[in-house]
XYZ file of C-alpha atoms in Angstrom:
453
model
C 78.950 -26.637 -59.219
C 80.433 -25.797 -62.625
C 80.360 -28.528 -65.467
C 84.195 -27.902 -66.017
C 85.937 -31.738 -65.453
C 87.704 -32.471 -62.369
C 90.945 -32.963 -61.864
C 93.238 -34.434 -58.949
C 96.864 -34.978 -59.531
C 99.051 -37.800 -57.282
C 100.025 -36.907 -53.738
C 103.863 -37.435 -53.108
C 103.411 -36.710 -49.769
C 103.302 -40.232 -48.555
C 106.072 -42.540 -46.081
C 108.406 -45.455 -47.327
C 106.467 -48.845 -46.309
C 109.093 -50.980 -43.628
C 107.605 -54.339 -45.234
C 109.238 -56.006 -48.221
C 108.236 -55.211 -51.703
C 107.880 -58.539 -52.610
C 104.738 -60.615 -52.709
C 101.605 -59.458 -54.571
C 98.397 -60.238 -54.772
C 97.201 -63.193 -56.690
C 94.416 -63.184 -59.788
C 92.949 -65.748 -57.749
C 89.163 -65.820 -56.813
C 88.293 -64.469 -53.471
C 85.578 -64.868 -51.281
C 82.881 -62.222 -51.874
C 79.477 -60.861 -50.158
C 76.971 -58.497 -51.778
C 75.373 -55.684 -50.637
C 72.321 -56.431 -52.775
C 69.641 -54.121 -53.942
C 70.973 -51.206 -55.759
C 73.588 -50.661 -52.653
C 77.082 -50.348 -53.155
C 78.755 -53.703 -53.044
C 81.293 -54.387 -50.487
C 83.231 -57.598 -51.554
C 86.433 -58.684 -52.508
C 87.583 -58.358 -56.142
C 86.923 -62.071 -57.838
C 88.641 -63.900 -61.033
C 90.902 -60.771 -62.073
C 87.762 -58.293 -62.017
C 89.205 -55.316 -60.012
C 87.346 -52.517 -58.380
C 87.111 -49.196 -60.341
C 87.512 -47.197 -57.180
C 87.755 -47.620 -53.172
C 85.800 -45.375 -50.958
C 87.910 -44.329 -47.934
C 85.587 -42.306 -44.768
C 85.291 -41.957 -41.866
C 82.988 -44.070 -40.027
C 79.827 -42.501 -37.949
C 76.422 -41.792 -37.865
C 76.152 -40.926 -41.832
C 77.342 -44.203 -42.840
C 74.080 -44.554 -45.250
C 74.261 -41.804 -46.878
C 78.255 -42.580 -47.917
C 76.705 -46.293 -48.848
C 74.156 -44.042 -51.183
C 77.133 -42.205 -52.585
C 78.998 -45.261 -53.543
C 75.892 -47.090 -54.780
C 75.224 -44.208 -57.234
C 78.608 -43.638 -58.349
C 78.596 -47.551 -59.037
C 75.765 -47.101 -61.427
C 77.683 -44.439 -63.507
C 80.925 -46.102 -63.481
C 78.918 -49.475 -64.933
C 77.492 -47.439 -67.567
C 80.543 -46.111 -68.699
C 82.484 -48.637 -68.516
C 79.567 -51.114 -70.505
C 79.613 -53.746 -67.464
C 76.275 -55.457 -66.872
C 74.515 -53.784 -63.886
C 75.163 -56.985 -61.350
C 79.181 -56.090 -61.897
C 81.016 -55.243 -58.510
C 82.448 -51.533 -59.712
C 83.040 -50.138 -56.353
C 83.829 -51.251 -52.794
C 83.406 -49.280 -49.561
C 83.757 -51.258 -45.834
C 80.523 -51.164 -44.913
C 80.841 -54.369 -42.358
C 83.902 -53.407 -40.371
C 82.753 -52.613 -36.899
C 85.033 -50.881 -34.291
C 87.143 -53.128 -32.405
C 87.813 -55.441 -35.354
C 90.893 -55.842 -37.594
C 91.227 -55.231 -41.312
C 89.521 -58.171 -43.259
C 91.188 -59.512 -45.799
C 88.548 -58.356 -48.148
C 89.457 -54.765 -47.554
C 93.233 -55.489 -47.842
C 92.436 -57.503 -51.605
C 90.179 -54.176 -52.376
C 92.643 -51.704 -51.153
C 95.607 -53.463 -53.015
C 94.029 -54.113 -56.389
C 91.654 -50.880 -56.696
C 92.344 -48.380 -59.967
C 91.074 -45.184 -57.698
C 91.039 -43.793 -54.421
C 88.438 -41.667 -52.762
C 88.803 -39.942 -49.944
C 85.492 -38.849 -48.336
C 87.693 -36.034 -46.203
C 85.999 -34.652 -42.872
C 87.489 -33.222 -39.690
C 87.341 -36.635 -38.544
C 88.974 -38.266 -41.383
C 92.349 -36.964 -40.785
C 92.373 -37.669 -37.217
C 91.157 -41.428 -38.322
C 94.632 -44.034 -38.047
C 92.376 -46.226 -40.407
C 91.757 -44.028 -42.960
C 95.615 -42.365 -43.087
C 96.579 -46.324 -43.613
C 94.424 -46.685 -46.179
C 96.061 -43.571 -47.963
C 99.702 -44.201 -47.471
C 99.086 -47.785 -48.882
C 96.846 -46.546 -52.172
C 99.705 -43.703 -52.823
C 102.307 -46.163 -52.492
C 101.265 -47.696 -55.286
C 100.355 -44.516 -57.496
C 103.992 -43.290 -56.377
C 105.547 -46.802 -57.679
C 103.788 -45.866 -61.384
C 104.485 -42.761 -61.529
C 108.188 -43.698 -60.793
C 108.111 -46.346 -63.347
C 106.343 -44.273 -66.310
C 106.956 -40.533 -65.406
C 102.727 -40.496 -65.397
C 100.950 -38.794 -63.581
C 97.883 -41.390 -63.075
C 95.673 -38.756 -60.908
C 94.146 -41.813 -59.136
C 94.003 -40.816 -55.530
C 91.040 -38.139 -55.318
C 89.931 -36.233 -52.254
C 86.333 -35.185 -51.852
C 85.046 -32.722 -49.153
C 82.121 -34.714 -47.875
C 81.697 -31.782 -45.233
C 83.962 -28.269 -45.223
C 87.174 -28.489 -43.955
C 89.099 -25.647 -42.690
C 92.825 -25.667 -44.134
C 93.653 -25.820 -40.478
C 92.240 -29.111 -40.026
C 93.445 -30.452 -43.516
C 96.401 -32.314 -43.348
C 99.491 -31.423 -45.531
C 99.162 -34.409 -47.445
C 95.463 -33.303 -48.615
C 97.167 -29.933 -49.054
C 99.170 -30.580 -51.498
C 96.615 -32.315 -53.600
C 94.922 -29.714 -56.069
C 90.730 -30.363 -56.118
C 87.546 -29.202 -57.189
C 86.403 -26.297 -55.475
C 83.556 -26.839 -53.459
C 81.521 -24.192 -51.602
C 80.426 -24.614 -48.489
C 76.809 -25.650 -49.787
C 78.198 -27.796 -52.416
C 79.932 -29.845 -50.472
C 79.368 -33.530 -51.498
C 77.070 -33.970 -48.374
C 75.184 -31.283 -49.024
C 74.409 -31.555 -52.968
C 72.885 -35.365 -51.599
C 70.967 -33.809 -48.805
C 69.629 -30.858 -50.684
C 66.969 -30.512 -53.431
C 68.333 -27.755 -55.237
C 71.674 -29.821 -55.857
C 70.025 -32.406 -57.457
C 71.354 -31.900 -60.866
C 74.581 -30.643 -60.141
C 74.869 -33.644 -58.097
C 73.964 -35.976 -60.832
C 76.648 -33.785 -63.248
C 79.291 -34.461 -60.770
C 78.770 -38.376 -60.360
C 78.740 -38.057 -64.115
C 82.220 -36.436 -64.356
C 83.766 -38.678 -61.493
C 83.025 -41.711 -62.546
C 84.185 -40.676 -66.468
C 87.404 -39.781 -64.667
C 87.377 -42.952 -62.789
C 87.015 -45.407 -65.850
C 89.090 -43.318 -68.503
C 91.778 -43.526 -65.782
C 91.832 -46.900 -64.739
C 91.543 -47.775 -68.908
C 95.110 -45.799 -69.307
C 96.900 -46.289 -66.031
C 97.821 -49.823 -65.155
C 98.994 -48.921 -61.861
C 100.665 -51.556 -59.590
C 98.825 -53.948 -57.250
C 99.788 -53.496 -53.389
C 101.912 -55.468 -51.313
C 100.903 -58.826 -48.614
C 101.232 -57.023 -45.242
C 102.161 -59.698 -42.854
C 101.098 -57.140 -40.057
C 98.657 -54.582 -41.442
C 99.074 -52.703 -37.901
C 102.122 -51.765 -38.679
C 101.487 -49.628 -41.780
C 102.197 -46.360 -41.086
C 99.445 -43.643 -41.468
C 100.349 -40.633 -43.375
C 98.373 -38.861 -40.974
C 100.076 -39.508 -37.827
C 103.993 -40.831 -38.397
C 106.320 -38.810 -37.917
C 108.862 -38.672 -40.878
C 111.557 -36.650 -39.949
C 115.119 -37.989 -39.896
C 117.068 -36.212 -37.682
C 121.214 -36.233 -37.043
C 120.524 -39.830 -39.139
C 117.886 -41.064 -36.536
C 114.279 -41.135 -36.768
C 112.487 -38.948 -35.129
C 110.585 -41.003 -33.505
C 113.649 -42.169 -31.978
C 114.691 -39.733 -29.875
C 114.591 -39.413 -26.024
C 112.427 -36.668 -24.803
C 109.295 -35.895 -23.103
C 107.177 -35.481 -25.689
C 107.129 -39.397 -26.183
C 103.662 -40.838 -24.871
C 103.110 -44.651 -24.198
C 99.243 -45.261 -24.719
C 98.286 -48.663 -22.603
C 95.038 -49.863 -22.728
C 93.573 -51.640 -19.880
C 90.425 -52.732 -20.956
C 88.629 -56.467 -21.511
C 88.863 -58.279 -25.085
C 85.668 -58.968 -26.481
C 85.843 -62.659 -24.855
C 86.698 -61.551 -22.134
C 84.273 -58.767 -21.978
C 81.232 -61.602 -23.072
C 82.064 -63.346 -19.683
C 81.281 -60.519 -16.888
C 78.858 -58.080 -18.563
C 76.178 -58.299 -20.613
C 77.134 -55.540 -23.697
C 80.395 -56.201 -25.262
C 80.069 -54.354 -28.631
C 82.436 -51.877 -28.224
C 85.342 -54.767 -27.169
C 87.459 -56.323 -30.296
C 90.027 -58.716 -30.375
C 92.739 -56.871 -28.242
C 92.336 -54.694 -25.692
C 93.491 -51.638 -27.856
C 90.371 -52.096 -29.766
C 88.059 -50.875 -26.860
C 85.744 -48.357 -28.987
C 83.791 -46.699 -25.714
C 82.527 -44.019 -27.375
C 80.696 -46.177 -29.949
C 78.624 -44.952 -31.717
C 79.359 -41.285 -31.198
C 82.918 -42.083 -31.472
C 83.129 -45.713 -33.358
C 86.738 -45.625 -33.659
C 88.895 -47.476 -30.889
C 89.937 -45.028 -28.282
C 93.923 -46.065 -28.280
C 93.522 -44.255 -31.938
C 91.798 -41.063 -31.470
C 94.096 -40.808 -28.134
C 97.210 -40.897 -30.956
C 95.012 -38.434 -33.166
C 94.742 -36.156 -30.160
C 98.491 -36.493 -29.016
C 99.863 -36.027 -32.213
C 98.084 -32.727 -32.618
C 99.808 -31.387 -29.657
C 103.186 -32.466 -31.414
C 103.465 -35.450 -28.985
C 105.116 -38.631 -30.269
C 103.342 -41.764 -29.747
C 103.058 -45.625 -28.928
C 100.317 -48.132 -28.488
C 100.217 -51.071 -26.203
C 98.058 -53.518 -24.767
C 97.949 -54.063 -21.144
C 100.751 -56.988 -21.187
C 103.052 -54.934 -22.403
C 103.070 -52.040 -19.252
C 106.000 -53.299 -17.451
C 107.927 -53.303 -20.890
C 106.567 -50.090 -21.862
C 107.135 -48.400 -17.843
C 111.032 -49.927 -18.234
C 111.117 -47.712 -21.340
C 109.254 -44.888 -19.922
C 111.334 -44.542 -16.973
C 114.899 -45.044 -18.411
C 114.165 -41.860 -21.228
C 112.119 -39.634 -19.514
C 108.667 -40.912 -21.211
C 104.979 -40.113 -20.223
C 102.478 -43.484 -19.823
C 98.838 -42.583 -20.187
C 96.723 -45.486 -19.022
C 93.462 -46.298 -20.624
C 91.730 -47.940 -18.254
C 88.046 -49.332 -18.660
C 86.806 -50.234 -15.228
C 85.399 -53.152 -15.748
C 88.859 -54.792 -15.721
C 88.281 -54.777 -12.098
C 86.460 -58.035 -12.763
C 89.447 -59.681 -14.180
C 91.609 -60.602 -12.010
C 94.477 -61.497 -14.254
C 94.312 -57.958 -15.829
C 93.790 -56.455 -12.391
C 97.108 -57.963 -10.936
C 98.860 -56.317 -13.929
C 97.770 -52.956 -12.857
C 98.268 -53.591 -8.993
C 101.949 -54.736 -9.616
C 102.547 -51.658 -11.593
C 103.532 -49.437 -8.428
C 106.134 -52.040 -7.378
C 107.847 -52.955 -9.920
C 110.945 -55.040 -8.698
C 114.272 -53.864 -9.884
C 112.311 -51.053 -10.789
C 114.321 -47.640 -9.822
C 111.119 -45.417 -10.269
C 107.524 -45.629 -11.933
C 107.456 -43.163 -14.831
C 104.996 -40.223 -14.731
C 101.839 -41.764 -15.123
C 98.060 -40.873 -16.752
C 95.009 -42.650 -16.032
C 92.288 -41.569 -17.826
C 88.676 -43.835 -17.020
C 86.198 -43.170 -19.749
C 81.978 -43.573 -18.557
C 80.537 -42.741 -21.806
C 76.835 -41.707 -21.148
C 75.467 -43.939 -23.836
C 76.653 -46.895 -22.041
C 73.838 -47.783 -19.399
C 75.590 -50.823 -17.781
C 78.517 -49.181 -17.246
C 76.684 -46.170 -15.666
C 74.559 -48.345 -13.970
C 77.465 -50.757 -12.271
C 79.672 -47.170 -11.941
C 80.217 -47.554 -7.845
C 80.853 -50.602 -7.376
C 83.743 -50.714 -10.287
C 84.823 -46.794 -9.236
C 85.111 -48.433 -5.592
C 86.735 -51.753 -6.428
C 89.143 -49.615 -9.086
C 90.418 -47.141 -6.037
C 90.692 -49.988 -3.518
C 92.983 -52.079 -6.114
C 94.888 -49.802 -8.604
C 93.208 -46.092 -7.572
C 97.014 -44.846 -6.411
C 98.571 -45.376 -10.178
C 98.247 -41.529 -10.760
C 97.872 -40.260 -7.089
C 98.142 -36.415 -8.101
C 94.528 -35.815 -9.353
C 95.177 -33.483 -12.168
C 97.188 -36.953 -13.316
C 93.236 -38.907 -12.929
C 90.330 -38.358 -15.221
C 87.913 -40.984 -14.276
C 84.430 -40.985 -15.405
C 85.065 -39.189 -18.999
C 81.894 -39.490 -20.319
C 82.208 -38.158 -23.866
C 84.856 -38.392 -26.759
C 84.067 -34.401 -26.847
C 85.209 -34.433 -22.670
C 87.905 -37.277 -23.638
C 89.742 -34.664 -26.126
C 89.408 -31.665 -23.607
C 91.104 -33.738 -20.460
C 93.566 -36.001 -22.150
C 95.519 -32.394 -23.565
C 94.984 -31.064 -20.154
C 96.843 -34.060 -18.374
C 99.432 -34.292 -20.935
C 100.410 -30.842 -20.006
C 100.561 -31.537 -16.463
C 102.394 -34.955 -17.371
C 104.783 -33.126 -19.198
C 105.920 -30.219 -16.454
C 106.180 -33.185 -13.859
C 108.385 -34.689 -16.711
C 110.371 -31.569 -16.895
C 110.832 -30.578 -12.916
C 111.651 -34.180 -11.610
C 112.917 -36.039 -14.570
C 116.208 -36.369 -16.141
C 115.383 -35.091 -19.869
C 117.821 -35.018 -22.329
C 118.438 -32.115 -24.216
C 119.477 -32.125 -27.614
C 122.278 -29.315 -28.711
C 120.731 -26.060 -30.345
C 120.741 -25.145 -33.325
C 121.334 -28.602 -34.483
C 118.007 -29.462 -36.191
C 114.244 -28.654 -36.443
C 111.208 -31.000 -36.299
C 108.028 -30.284 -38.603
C 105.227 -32.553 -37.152
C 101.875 -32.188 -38.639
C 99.160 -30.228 -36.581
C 95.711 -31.290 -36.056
C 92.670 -29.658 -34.259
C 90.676 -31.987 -32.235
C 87.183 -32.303 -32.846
């Protein structure tokens, strides 16, 4: 890599937050933990001493060596910035496991940091986390701009691996940085000898970047998010305005209702023995874990979305709400069903009553798709009896079998079928639904497209 400095100017590409603009965060001390030994830290920001930069990846099975990157980075921004070698420089999540919801931690860390890295991957831009974590960060680099016509070049995107432009989404685009080869990639110059010192060189100019920025560029703290779930990722929402309505408005059959009918971690604690991959709601199943570590409700969006599908989330309580929908405009409702909500029987009679739905005039065209991951040896182990109890119960949701996947038992498998139904979903939509068209000529929608892994 040449020794020329880096530079990264401020996305604009980035969508107008629905919460108020009102509340920020407090100089107050927050609670903090350490990651201790020469690691990067991962605490809150305490007495009015904010992070120089937040590291923003994609969780998986390199999660050390991003730690290593952030530790080391840490150590030159301390240097440079003459703070004693205990100071708390960077912050990376390095405790958030899949199924779990933002901490506040992160949030105070996010809202309060002077830079943003993002560690980009394949799997970064199909990561709802990670676009979140960008639209709120260029928020607030937008709002100085705005305010002092400066460009603060705060937000800075890293290839961690290559990235085809195909896979890169236009918000990363837009964003002029260093070139990287293929073997220079930041990955690579850790992993390989030969990069050693052009690895060292490039911490070097980062981190000089880092503190000479966050020295000129008071940029704005973030907002208080009452719901943090609602923050749209840059990613994945849609912001087209169409005719004066929202895309994400409109009545068509490219509108998919994910519901996920799996067990909460409670309730998951109570009739099997793993429950790792449960979280607080049931949209936080993670089955893939730890191929896949993200839940499944958001790489089923990530996957949707790159087919130019529109998209909702919902937990089960919410199916006959979401079917009402569905059915009145022509919607498709995928079901994400773990089977071991056949031992719930509160859950289960959710499911069951979702063929007769009184007052109901017809169920909408429906999905089921039954992930088995292979890593999961309970689940393989108890797979008859649940598959049996599941097709005794609820097995005639999707009747048609190109409508079923059950069994899925890789994320790799997960993003071949779920297209494949969709497709099917989407002619059934078409030959026996009542789809409105809209007038041609009249508008055109640019949604952004993603490969799937």
């Amino acid at each position: 890599m040449s020794s020329r400095s880096l530079s990264w100017p401020t996305p604009h590409p980035i969508l107008p937050l629905s919460v108020s603009l009102t509340e920020r965060f407090a100089g107050a001390v927050r609670d903090h933990s350490r990651l201790r030994d020469g690691r990067c830290e991962s605490a809150s920001w305490v007495g009015g001493a904010v992070f120089y930069f937040f590291v923003s990846y994609a969780r998986g099975n390199e999660d050390d060596l991003v730690r290593k990157f952030c530790a080391d980075l840490s150590i030159e921004v301390r240097v440079l910035a003459g703070l004693p070698r205990d100071a708390e420089v960077g912050f990376i999540d390095a405790e958030m496991s899949p199924g779990t919801r933002w901490s506040r931690r992160l949030v105070d860390a996010l809202s309060t940091c002077r830079s943003f890295i993002a560690l980009m991957s394949p799997r970064y831009f199909l990561s709802q986390h990670c676009g979140q974590e960008w639209q709120i960060f260029a928020e607030r680099s937008l709002r100085y701009e705005q305010a002092t016509g400066t460009d603060p070049s705060l937000l800075k995107p890293l290839f961690w691996v290559p990235v085809p432009r195909g896979k890169m989404h236009p918000a990363a685009l837009r964003i002029q940085f260093a070139d990287q080869e293929d073997d220079t990639c930041l990955r690579q110059m850790m992993r390989l000898k030969r990069h050693e010192d052009a690895y060292k060189e490039f911490l070097f100019n980062l981190a000089s970047q880092i503190v000479n920025a966050a020295d000129q560029h008071d940029i704005p703290n973030g907002v208080t998010y009452s719901d943090l779930e609602s923050v749209p990722s840059v990613f994945h929402h849609t912001q087209a305005v169409i005719n004066g309505v929202p895309a994400n408005e409109l009545i068509d059959a490219t509108t998919v209702h994910f519901v996920v009918a799996a067990p909460t971690r409670n309730e998951a604690m109570a009739i099997r023995a793993e429950s790792t991959t449960y979280g607080d709601r049931r949209r936080d199943w993670a089955p893939y874990h730890p191929s896949w570590p993200d839940p499944l409700s958001d790489y089923a969006i990530s996957i949707a979305a790159s087919r130019n599908f529109l998209t909702r989330v919902a937990d089960l309580e919410e199916l006959g709400e979401r079917a009402a929908i569905a059915s009145q405009q022509n919607h498709i409702v995928v079901l994400l069903v773990d089977a071991w909500i056949t031992r719930l029987l509160g859950p289960l009679g959710l499911l069951t009553a979702y063929g007769g739905r009184p007052g109901a005039p017809r169920n909408p065209t429906t999905v089921v798709l039954g992930p088995a991951s292979d890593g999961d040896e309970e689940t393989r182990d108890q797979w008859p009896a649940l598959s049996e109890t599941w097709t005794a119960t609820a097995g005639g949701l999707a009747p048609a079998n190109d409508l079923s996947r059950w069994g899925i038992s890789t994320y790799h498998d997960f993003a071949r079928d779920l297209p494949a139904a969709l497709e099917v979903a989407m002619n059934r939509v078409f030959a026996s639904g009542n789809v409105r068209r809209q007038p041609l000529n009249t508008f055109h929608i640019e949604r952004p497209t993603l490969d799937p892994p």
